[in-house]
Amino acid sequence: MSGQSAINPIRGRGKIDFYLLSSPDTPYMETDLAPTNFGQITAGFDLSDSSDWKLNFDTPQFDLQPIAGLFPGMNLPTGLLKLRGNFRGTPGKPTGQLQFDILRPGFAEVRLDSIMGRIRLEPRLVSLERLGIYSNANQTWAEGSVELKKSEQGFPTATGNSSITALAEGDELDTRMLNPFLSEALHFEGFASYKIEASGKISDPKINGYFRLRNGNLQIAESTPAVQKVEIDARLTNSNLQIRNISGRIQKTPFKLQGEIQTEDWQQFDTRMVLNVAGKEVLNGSGIISEQALDLDFKTHNFDLSFLHSFMSQVTEIRGILNSS
């Protein structure tokens, strides 16, 4: 690591150039104790006025691959990252912004064109002004804000009474990019399109939108049959979830699930579900789910329990026909 600076106790500017040394047994490194060009940070600060601190920083584009190679178990993204930002004020009354760009980001087997975002901080508000994910001709983006309240210690913080706004929209998002964040044994793929809008309080948000998935495949574990040709069509209206369709195949058997989940306070959920397997209704249920109680009424007719094996990775085998009323 090398650097240069011009710093006194309250004001200064500095630059740090740094790189990683790799060895043959370092994961994902091919060089032999050779320096790898890595990155640079430049920053300036002014603390001469205790009521108005100033900080600026900038990093030219640097490669994330060496970081991902050092921590293979963390499933970190790869790509070329650039950061820049600033801060002004005090911890009790801050303002600032952070902007980041990742060129050619990678998540496991998924490769994208770019990711870019901008976050703005104000004394009473933190805003995601834009988060964009770009892949081929498709785009996924989000924006939103959270109101900040003053804590007992005098610092801005989010509480259950903080107001929120959020909007997220995506088209044909490759869901394989989620696999690094899921269980190692679980594999999920498909193409998702969605739009979600949220407003109100953190403790009682009002959410509207839709979610659709096509060409989905889900494998919970190597020992369980895969759920194939998964199609999902779900809608949120005033925080009520309507499952228009969840369908797919387990081995050669098709299934379809429809239902509705309603809530007024995000504490208690009224549910209604109907499951058809191979074109016949095998399960019909309704009831209430809450943190304090579970009150469900299910009726089954010739329900082949082997259907559940795909969702029960800890069970070696399950067989039988269930009837109840």
mmCIF file of C-alpha atoms in Angstrom:
data_model
loop_
_atom_site.group_PDB
_atom_site.id
_atom_site.type_symbol
_atom_site.label_atom_id
_atom_site.label_comp_id
_atom_site.label_asym_id
_atom_site.label_seq_id
_atom_site.Cartn_x
_atom_site.Cartn_y
_atom_site.Cartn_z
ATOM 1 C CA MET A 1 0.000 0.000 0.000
ATOM 2 C CA SER A 2 1.312 3.464 -0.835
ATOM 3 C CA GLY A 3 -0.092 6.928 -0.363
ATOM 4 C CA GLN A 4 0.422 10.645 -0.178
ATOM 5 C CA SER A 5 -1.288 13.238 1.989
ATOM 6 C CA ALA A 6 -1.275 16.823 3.206
ATOM 7 C CA ILE A 7 -3.109 16.709 6.509
ATOM 8 C CA ASN A 8 -3.257 18.869 9.611
ATOM 9 C CA PRO A 9 -5.571 18.066 12.568
ATOM 10 C CA ILE A 10 -8.615 19.700 11.012
ATOM 11 C CA ARG A 11 -8.179 19.940 7.262
ATOM 12 C CA GLY A 12 -6.553 17.847 4.557
ATOM 13 C CA ARG A 13 -6.474 15.955 1.284
ATOM 14 C CA GLY A 14 -5.072 12.521 0.629
ATOM 15 C CA LYS A 15 -4.631 9.763 -1.925
ATOM 16 C CA ILE A 16 -4.075 6.047 -1.390
ATOM 17 C CA ASP A 17 -2.957 3.662 -4.135
ATOM 18 C CA PHE A 18 -3.308 0.032 -3.157
ATOM 19 C CA TYR A 19 -3.088 -3.461 -4.589
ATOM 20 C CA LEU A 20 -3.341 -7.077 -3.462
ATOM 21 C CA LEU A 21 -0.577 -9.662 -3.350
ATOM 22 C CA SER A 22 -1.688 -13.142 -4.346
ATOM 23 C CA SER A 23 -0.132 -16.559 -3.884
ATOM 24 C CA PRO A 24 -0.752 -19.867 -5.687
ATOM 25 C CA ASP A 25 -3.177 -21.085 -3.020
ATOM 26 C CA THR A 26 -5.245 -17.891 -2.972
ATOM 27 C CA PRO A 27 -8.722 -18.686 -4.372
ATOM 28 C CA TYR A 28 -9.329 -17.515 -7.926
ATOM 29 C CA MET A 29 -5.847 -15.974 -8.235
ATOM 30 C CA GLU A 30 -3.545 -17.119 -11.024
ATOM 31 C CA THR A 31 -0.518 -14.904 -10.391
ATOM 32 C CA ASP A 32 2.456 -16.034 -8.306
ATOM 33 C CA LEU A 33 3.178 -13.424 -5.637
ATOM 34 C CA ALA A 34 2.770 -10.714 -8.231
ATOM 35 C CA PRO A 35 1.155 -7.345 -7.522
ATOM 36 C CA THR A 36 -2.291 -6.916 -9.034
ATOM 37 C CA ASN A 37 -3.411 -3.429 -10.055
ATOM 38 C CA PHE A 38 -6.298 -2.757 -7.745
ATOM 39 C CA GLY A 39 -7.499 0.705 -6.907
ATOM 40 C CA GLN A 40 -7.138 4.214 -5.643
ATOM 41 C CA ILE A 41 -8.986 6.410 -3.152
ATOM 42 C CA THR A 42 -8.782 10.186 -3.080
ATOM 43 C CA ALA A 43 -10.425 12.171 -0.297
ATOM 44 C CA GLY A 44 -10.584 15.614 1.221
ATOM 45 C CA PHE A 45 -11.989 16.804 4.529
ATOM 46 C CA ASP A 46 -12.446 19.992 6.527
ATOM 47 C CA LEU A 47 -13.291 19.775 10.231
ATOM 48 C CA SER A 48 -12.275 23.335 11.073
ATOM 49 C CA ASP A 49 -15.906 24.298 11.750
ATOM 50 C CA SER A 50 -17.375 21.889 14.323
ATOM 51 C CA SER A 51 -20.897 22.757 13.151
ATOM 52 C CA ASP A 52 -20.190 22.038 9.482
ATOM 53 C CA TRP A 53 -17.884 19.103 8.769
ATOM 54 C CA LYS A 54 -17.013 18.413 5.140
ATOM 55 C CA LEU A 55 -15.849 15.186 3.502
ATOM 56 C CA ASN A 56 -15.443 14.282 -0.170
ATOM 57 C CA PHE A 57 -14.130 11.025 -1.617
ATOM 58 C CA ASP A 58 -13.720 9.405 -5.004
ATOM 59 C CA THR A 59 -12.444 6.076 -6.300
ATOM 60 C CA PRO A 60 -11.508 5.600 -9.944
ATOM 61 C CA GLN A 61 -12.821 2.389 -11.453
ATOM 62 C CA PHE A 62 -11.323 -0.741 -9.874
ATOM 63 C CA ASP A 63 -11.849 -4.469 -10.275
ATOM 64 C CA LEU A 64 -13.933 -6.353 -7.678
ATOM 65 C CA GLN A 65 -12.619 -9.772 -8.753
ATOM 66 C CA PRO A 66 -9.666 -9.792 -6.287
ATOM 67 C CA ILE A 67 -12.034 -9.086 -3.384
ATOM 68 C CA ALA A 68 -14.422 -11.840 -4.486
ATOM 69 C CA GLY A 69 -11.449 -14.193 -4.806
ATOM 70 C CA LEU A 70 -10.338 -13.546 -1.236
ATOM 71 C CA PHE A 71 -13.795 -14.335 0.171
ATOM 72 C CA PRO A 72 -15.203 -17.149 -2.011
ATOM 73 C CA GLY A 73 -17.756 -18.231 0.581
ATOM 74 C CA MET A 74 -19.439 -14.824 0.628
ATOM 75 C CA ASN A 75 -20.626 -14.883 -3.015
ATOM 76 C CA LEU A 76 -19.514 -11.307 -3.624
ATOM 77 C CA PRO A 77 -20.242 -9.726 -7.015
ATOM 78 C CA THR A 78 -17.552 -9.150 -9.619
ATOM 79 C CA GLY A 79 -17.204 -6.217 -12.002
ATOM 80 C CA LEU A 80 -15.587 -2.793 -12.238
ATOM 81 C CA LEU A 81 -16.671 -0.468 -9.408
ATOM 82 C CA LYS A 82 -16.525 3.314 -9.162
ATOM 83 C CA LEU A 83 -17.587 5.209 -6.009
ATOM 84 C CA ARG A 84 -17.920 8.897 -5.288
ATOM 85 C CA GLY A 85 -19.631 10.767 -2.509
ATOM 86 C CA ASN A 86 -19.651 13.596 -0.030
ATOM 87 C CA PHE A 87 -20.793 14.400 3.499
ATOM 88 C CA ARG A 88 -21.497 17.738 5.127
ATOM 89 C CA GLY A 89 -22.882 18.768 8.503
ATOM 90 C CA THR A 90 -22.649 16.857 11.767
ATOM 91 C CA PRO A 91 -23.737 13.361 12.877
ATOM 92 C CA GLY A 92 -26.889 14.947 14.301
ATOM 93 C CA LYS A 93 -27.670 16.981 11.186
ATOM 94 C CA PRO A 94 -26.057 15.277 8.188
ATOM 95 C CA THR A 95 -26.346 15.836 4.460
ATOM 96 C CA GLY A 96 -24.574 13.975 1.696
ATOM 97 C CA GLN A 97 -24.798 11.576 -1.175
ATOM 98 C CA LEU A 98 -23.199 8.376 -2.441
ATOM 99 C CA GLN A 99 -23.091 7.348 -6.085
ATOM 100 C CA PHE A 100 -21.852 3.999 -7.347
ATOM 101 C CA ASP A 101 -21.470 2.361 -10.755
ATOM 102 C CA ILE A 102 -20.574 -1.263 -11.488
ATOM 103 C CA LEU A 103 -19.655 -2.111 -15.067
ATOM 104 C CA ARG A 104 -20.146 -5.704 -16.259
ATOM 105 C CA PRO A 105 -21.245 -7.026 -12.840
ATOM 106 C CA GLY A 106 -21.447 -10.758 -12.264
ATOM 107 C CA PHE A 107 -23.433 -12.809 -9.749
ATOM 108 C CA ALA A 108 -22.461 -16.494 -9.941
ATOM 109 C CA GLU A 109 -23.420 -17.588 -13.489
ATOM 110 C CA VAL A 110 -25.326 -14.364 -14.300
ATOM 111 C CA ARG A 111 -23.595 -11.546 -16.199
ATOM 112 C CA LEU A 112 -25.173 -8.085 -16.485
ATOM 113 C CA ASP A 113 -24.307 -4.915 -18.388
ATOM 114 C CA SER A 114 -24.222 -2.491 -15.462
ATOM 115 C CA ILE A 115 -25.604 -1.481 -12.081
ATOM 116 C CA MET A 116 -25.783 2.124 -10.964
ATOM 117 C CA GLY A 117 -27.316 3.893 -8.015
ATOM 118 C CA ARG A 118 -27.448 7.113 -6.050
ATOM 119 C CA ILE A 119 -28.331 7.595 -2.373
ATOM 120 C CA ARG A 120 -28.975 11.011 -0.825
ATOM 121 C CA LEU A 121 -28.945 11.799 2.901
ATOM 122 C CA GLU A 122 -30.712 14.769 4.469
ATOM 123 C CA PRO A 123 -31.238 15.583 8.158
ATOM 124 C CA ARG A 124 -34.779 14.172 8.072
ATOM 125 C CA LEU A 125 -34.793 11.961 4.992
ATOM 126 C CA VAL A 126 -32.731 9.282 3.281
ATOM 127 C CA SER A 127 -33.548 8.693 -0.383
ATOM 128 C CA LEU A 128 -32.653 6.081 -2.944
ATOM 129 C CA GLU A 129 -32.838 8.402 -5.913
ATOM 130 C CA ARG A 130 -32.172 5.666 -8.421
ATOM 131 C CA LEU A 131 -31.026 2.063 -8.504
ATOM 132 C CA GLY A 132 -30.778 0.656 -12.001
ATOM 133 C CA ILE A 133 -29.843 -2.843 -13.156
ATOM 134 C CA TYR A 134 -29.285 -3.192 -16.898
ATOM 135 C CA SER A 135 -28.999 -6.424 -18.871
ATOM 136 C CA ASN A 136 -29.270 -6.573 -22.650
ATOM 137 C CA ALA A 137 -32.462 -4.699 -23.529
ATOM 138 C CA ASN A 138 -34.007 -5.222 -20.088
ATOM 139 C CA GLN A 139 -33.981 -2.808 -17.179
ATOM 140 C CA THR A 140 -34.783 -3.128 -13.491
ATOM 141 C CA TRP A 141 -34.954 -0.047 -11.321
ATOM 142 C CA ALA A 142 -36.073 1.193 -7.920
ATOM 143 C CA GLU A 143 -36.418 4.438 -6.000
ATOM 144 C CA GLY A 144 -37.739 5.384 -2.588
ATOM 145 C CA SER A 145 -37.334 7.359 0.608
ATOM 146 C CA VAL A 146 -37.545 6.900 4.378
ATOM 147 C CA GLU A 147 -38.336 9.662 6.857
ATOM 148 C CA LEU A 148 -35.816 10.044 9.680
ATOM 149 C CA LYS A 149 -36.760 10.909 13.259
ATOM 150 C CA LYS A 150 -34.428 12.286 15.904
ATOM 151 C CA SER A 151 -33.422 9.607 18.417
ATOM 152 C CA GLU A 152 -33.028 10.155 22.157
ATOM 153 C CA GLN A 153 -29.308 10.593 21.517
ATOM 154 C CA GLY A 154 -30.026 13.300 18.934
ATOM 155 C CA PHE A 155 -29.162 11.277 15.823
ATOM 156 C CA PRO A 156 -31.483 10.755 12.826
ATOM 157 C CA THR A 157 -32.978 7.266 12.706
ATOM 158 C CA ALA A 158 -35.884 5.379 11.124
ATOM 159 C CA THR A 159 -38.751 4.245 13.378
ATOM 160 C CA GLY A 160 -42.040 2.442 12.924
ATOM 161 C CA ASN A 161 -43.751 5.829 12.537
ATOM 162 C CA SER A 162 -41.414 6.963 9.763
ATOM 163 C CA SER A 163 -43.116 7.622 6.430
ATOM 164 C CA ILE A 164 -41.907 5.689 3.407
ATOM 165 C CA THR A 165 -42.322 5.790 -0.350
ATOM 166 C CA ALA A 166 -41.012 3.146 -2.726
ATOM 167 C CA LEU A 167 -41.365 2.185 -6.352
ATOM 168 C CA ALA A 168 -39.636 -0.773 -7.997
ATOM 169 C CA GLU A 169 -40.154 -2.130 -11.498
ATOM 170 C CA GLY A 170 -38.440 -4.845 -13.476
ATOM 171 C CA ASP A 171 -38.898 -6.717 -16.730
ATOM 172 C CA GLU A 172 -37.531 -10.172 -17.541
ATOM 173 C CA LEU A 173 -35.090 -10.212 -14.615
ATOM 174 C CA ASP A 174 -32.913 -13.347 -14.623
ATOM 175 C CA THR A 175 -33.611 -14.810 -11.172
ATOM 176 C CA ARG A 176 -30.393 -16.873 -11.199
ATOM 177 C CA MET A 177 -28.700 -13.782 -9.779
ATOM 178 C CA LEU A 178 -30.496 -14.584 -6.497
ATOM 179 C CA ASN A 179 -28.868 -18.010 -6.126
ATOM 180 C CA PRO A 180 -25.676 -16.749 -4.412
ATOM 181 C CA PHE A 181 -27.866 -15.413 -1.602
ATOM 182 C CA LEU A 182 -29.890 -18.621 -1.165
ATOM 183 C CA SER A 183 -29.048 -21.926 0.466
ATOM 184 C CA GLU A 184 -26.182 -23.698 -1.302
ATOM 185 C CA ALA A 185 -28.404 -26.706 -2.059
ATOM 186 C CA LEU A 186 -31.256 -24.587 -3.450
ATOM 187 C CA HIS A 187 -31.270 -23.564 -7.112
ATOM 188 C CA PHE A 188 -33.844 -21.220 -8.613
ATOM 189 C CA GLU A 189 -34.125 -19.940 -12.159
ATOM 190 C CA GLY A 190 -36.657 -18.176 -14.322
ATOM 191 C CA PHE A 191 -37.519 -14.726 -15.655
ATOM 192 C CA ALA A 192 -39.414 -12.327 -13.414
ATOM 193 C CA SER A 193 -41.377 -9.166 -14.188
ATOM 194 C CA TYR A 194 -42.807 -7.031 -11.412
ATOM 195 C CA LYS A 195 -43.950 -3.625 -10.229
ATOM 196 C CA ILE A 196 -44.242 -2.737 -6.554
ATOM 197 C CA GLU A 197 -45.412 0.548 -5.006
ATOM 198 C CA ALA A 198 -45.357 1.213 -1.254
ATOM 199 C CA SER A 199 -46.382 4.172 0.896
ATOM 200 C CA GLY A 200 -47.484 4.943 4.437
ATOM 201 C CA LYS A 201 -45.647 4.117 7.648
ATOM 202 C CA ILE A 202 -42.942 1.493 8.114
ATOM 203 C CA SER A 203 -45.167 -0.257 10.671
ATOM 204 C CA ASP A 204 -48.235 -0.174 8.393
ATOM 205 C CA PRO A 205 -47.266 0.106 4.720
ATOM 206 C CA LYS A 206 -49.752 0.157 1.861
ATOM 207 C CA ILE A 207 -48.420 -2.010 -0.952
ATOM 208 C CA ASN A 208 -49.708 -2.448 -4.496
ATOM 209 C CA GLY A 209 -48.247 -4.190 -7.502
ATOM 210 C CA TYR A 210 -47.793 -7.440 -9.358
ATOM 211 C CA PHE A 211 -45.264 -10.245 -9.797
ATOM 212 C CA ARG A 212 -44.995 -12.661 -12.704
ATOM 213 C CA LEU A 213 -42.539 -15.485 -13.316
ATOM 214 C CA ARG A 214 -42.120 -17.574 -16.448
ATOM 215 C CA ASN A 215 -39.944 -20.559 -17.379
ATOM 216 C CA GLY A 216 -39.174 -21.178 -13.725
ATOM 217 C CA ASN A 217 -37.354 -24.142 -12.221
ATOM 218 C CA LEU A 218 -36.828 -24.824 -8.527
ATOM 219 C CA GLN A 219 -34.588 -27.462 -6.948
ATOM 220 C CA ILE A 220 -34.544 -27.445 -3.141
ATOM 221 C CA ALA A 221 -31.949 -30.222 -2.829
ATOM 222 C CA GLU A 222 -30.259 -32.810 -5.046
ATOM 223 C CA SER A 223 -32.270 -35.544 -3.311
ATOM 224 C CA THR A 224 -35.660 -33.998 -4.179
ATOM 225 C CA PRO A 225 -37.440 -33.870 -7.549
ATOM 226 C CA ALA A 226 -37.213 -30.517 -9.319
ATOM 227 C CA VAL A 227 -40.265 -28.310 -9.722
ATOM 228 C CA GLN A 228 -40.274 -27.486 -13.431
ATOM 229 C CA LYS A 229 -42.078 -25.116 -15.797
ATOM 230 C CA VAL A 230 -43.071 -22.861 -12.917
ATOM 231 C CA GLU A 231 -45.419 -20.007 -13.792
ATOM 232 C CA ILE A 232 -46.494 -17.403 -11.219
ATOM 233 C CA ASP A 233 -49.053 -14.617 -11.525
ATOM 234 C CA ALA A 234 -49.715 -12.704 -8.297
ATOM 235 C CA ARG A 235 -51.108 -9.247 -7.490
ATOM 236 C CA LEU A 236 -51.040 -6.987 -4.449
ATOM 237 C CA THR A 237 -53.949 -4.585 -3.961
ATOM 238 C CA ASN A 238 -54.086 -2.526 -0.777
ATOM 239 C CA SER A 239 -51.774 -5.093 0.846
ATOM 240 C CA ASN A 240 -54.026 -8.019 -0.113
ATOM 241 C CA LEU A 241 -52.186 -10.729 -2.054
ATOM 242 C CA GLN A 242 -54.141 -12.484 -4.773
ATOM 243 C CA ILE A 243 -52.463 -15.612 -6.136
ATOM 244 C CA ARG A 244 -54.012 -15.913 -9.564
ATOM 245 C CA ASN A 245 -51.806 -18.802 -10.527
ATOM 246 C CA ILE A 246 -48.833 -20.802 -9.301
ATOM 247 C CA SER A 247 -48.396 -23.744 -11.616
ATOM 248 C CA GLY A 248 -45.731 -26.180 -12.701
ATOM 249 C CA ARG A 249 -44.740 -29.816 -12.959
ATOM 250 C CA ILE A 250 -43.169 -32.240 -10.532
ATOM 251 C CA GLN A 251 -41.761 -35.061 -12.627
ATOM 252 C CA LYS A 252 -44.706 -35.670 -15.016
ATOM 253 C CA THR A 253 -47.453 -34.407 -12.721
ATOM 254 C CA PRO A 254 -48.868 -30.891 -13.297
ATOM 255 C CA PHE A 255 -50.188 -28.795 -10.423
ATOM 256 C CA LYS A 256 -51.907 -25.441 -9.960
ATOM 257 C CA LEU A 257 -52.336 -23.373 -6.799
ATOM 258 C CA GLN A 258 -54.723 -20.436 -6.468
ATOM 259 C CA GLY A 259 -55.713 -18.383 -3.469
ATOM 260 C CA GLU A 260 -55.760 -15.127 -1.570
ATOM 261 C CA ILE A 261 -54.061 -13.704 1.517
ATOM 262 C CA GLN A 262 -55.595 -10.633 3.176
ATOM 263 C CA THR A 263 -54.262 -8.473 5.990
ATOM 264 C CA GLU A 264 -55.186 -5.129 7.514
ATOM 265 C CA ASP A 265 -52.336 -4.719 9.998
ATOM 266 C CA TRP A 266 -49.534 -7.099 8.864
ATOM 267 C CA GLN A 267 -50.124 -9.008 12.104
ATOM 268 C CA GLN A 268 -52.986 -11.323 11.127
ATOM 269 C CA PHE A 269 -53.443 -12.949 7.720
ATOM 270 C CA ASP A 270 -56.691 -14.433 6.386
ATOM 271 C CA THR A 271 -55.898 -17.142 3.849
ATOM 272 C CA ARG A 272 -57.741 -19.173 1.246
ATOM 273 C CA MET A 273 -56.028 -21.753 -0.974
ATOM 274 C CA VAL A 274 -57.071 -24.333 -3.568
ATOM 275 C CA LEU A 275 -54.596 -26.891 -4.950
ATOM 276 C CA ASN A 276 -55.220 -28.926 -8.089
ATOM 277 C CA VAL A 277 -52.940 -31.824 -9.019
ATOM 278 C CA ALA A 278 -53.250 -33.581 -12.384
ATOM 279 C CA GLY A 279 -56.418 -31.602 -13.090
ATOM 280 C CA LYS A 280 -58.230 -32.614 -9.882
ATOM 281 C CA GLU A 281 -58.828 -30.596 -6.724
ATOM 282 C CA VAL A 282 -56.954 -32.336 -3.913
ATOM 283 C CA LEU A 283 -56.791 -29.613 -1.253
ATOM 284 C CA ASN A 284 -59.070 -26.760 -0.245
ATOM 285 C CA GLY A 285 -58.212 -24.695 2.802
ATOM 286 C CA SER A 286 -58.847 -21.434 4.596
ATOM 287 C CA GLY A 287 -58.093 -19.888 7.952
ATOM 288 C CA ILE A 288 -56.095 -17.368 9.941
ATOM 289 C CA ILE A 289 -52.343 -17.124 10.428
ATOM 290 C CA SER A 290 -50.816 -14.815 13.045
ATOM 291 C CA GLU A 291 -47.825 -14.736 15.357
ATOM 292 C CA GLN A 292 -50.016 -15.839 18.252
ATOM 293 C CA ALA A 293 -52.246 -18.406 16.561
ATOM 294 C CA LEU A 294 -52.655 -20.765 13.629
ATOM 295 C CA ASP A 295 -56.267 -21.611 12.770
ATOM 296 C CA LEU A 296 -56.558 -23.444 9.458
ATOM 297 C CA ASP A 297 -59.255 -25.684 8.040
ATOM 298 C CA PHE A 298 -58.152 -27.991 5.215
ATOM 299 C CA LYS A 299 -60.123 -30.524 3.228
ATOM 300 C CA THR A 300 -58.241 -33.051 1.118
ATOM 301 C CA HIS A 301 -59.389 -35.638 -1.385
ATOM 302 C CA ASN A 302 -57.076 -38.343 -2.726
ATOM 303 C CA PHE A 303 -54.009 -36.191 -2.047
ATOM 304 C CA ASP A 304 -50.892 -38.147 -3.046
ATOM 305 C CA LEU A 305 -48.356 -37.237 -0.350
ATOM 306 C CA SER A 306 -45.402 -37.979 -2.637
ATOM 307 C CA PHE A 307 -46.220 -34.620 -4.250
ATOM 308 C CA LEU A 308 -44.745 -32.935 -1.140
ATOM 309 C CA HIS A 309 -41.314 -34.543 -1.496
ATOM 310 C CA SER A 310 -40.035 -31.729 -3.736
ATOM 311 C CA PHE A 311 -40.544 -29.283 -0.855
ATOM 312 C CA MET A 312 -39.163 -31.460 1.977
ATOM 313 C CA SER A 313 -35.413 -31.831 1.544
ATOM 314 C CA GLN A 314 -34.941 -33.543 4.928
ATOM 315 C CA VAL A 315 -37.364 -36.372 4.092
ATOM 316 C CA THR A 316 -35.924 -39.351 2.214
ATOM 317 C CA GLU A 317 -39.278 -40.709 1.071
ATOM 318 C CA ILE A 318 -42.927 -39.873 1.613
ATOM 319 C CA ARG A 319 -45.858 -41.932 0.330
ATOM 320 C CA GLY A 320 -49.566 -42.337 0.922
ATOM 321 C CA ILE A 321 -52.991 -40.976 0.019
ATOM 322 C CA LEU A 322 -54.580 -38.408 2.327
ATOM 323 C CA ASN A 323 -58.313 -37.816 2.674
ATOM 324 C CA SER A 324 -59.857 -35.495 5.250
ATOM 325 C CA SER A 325 -62.953 -33.394 5.765
#
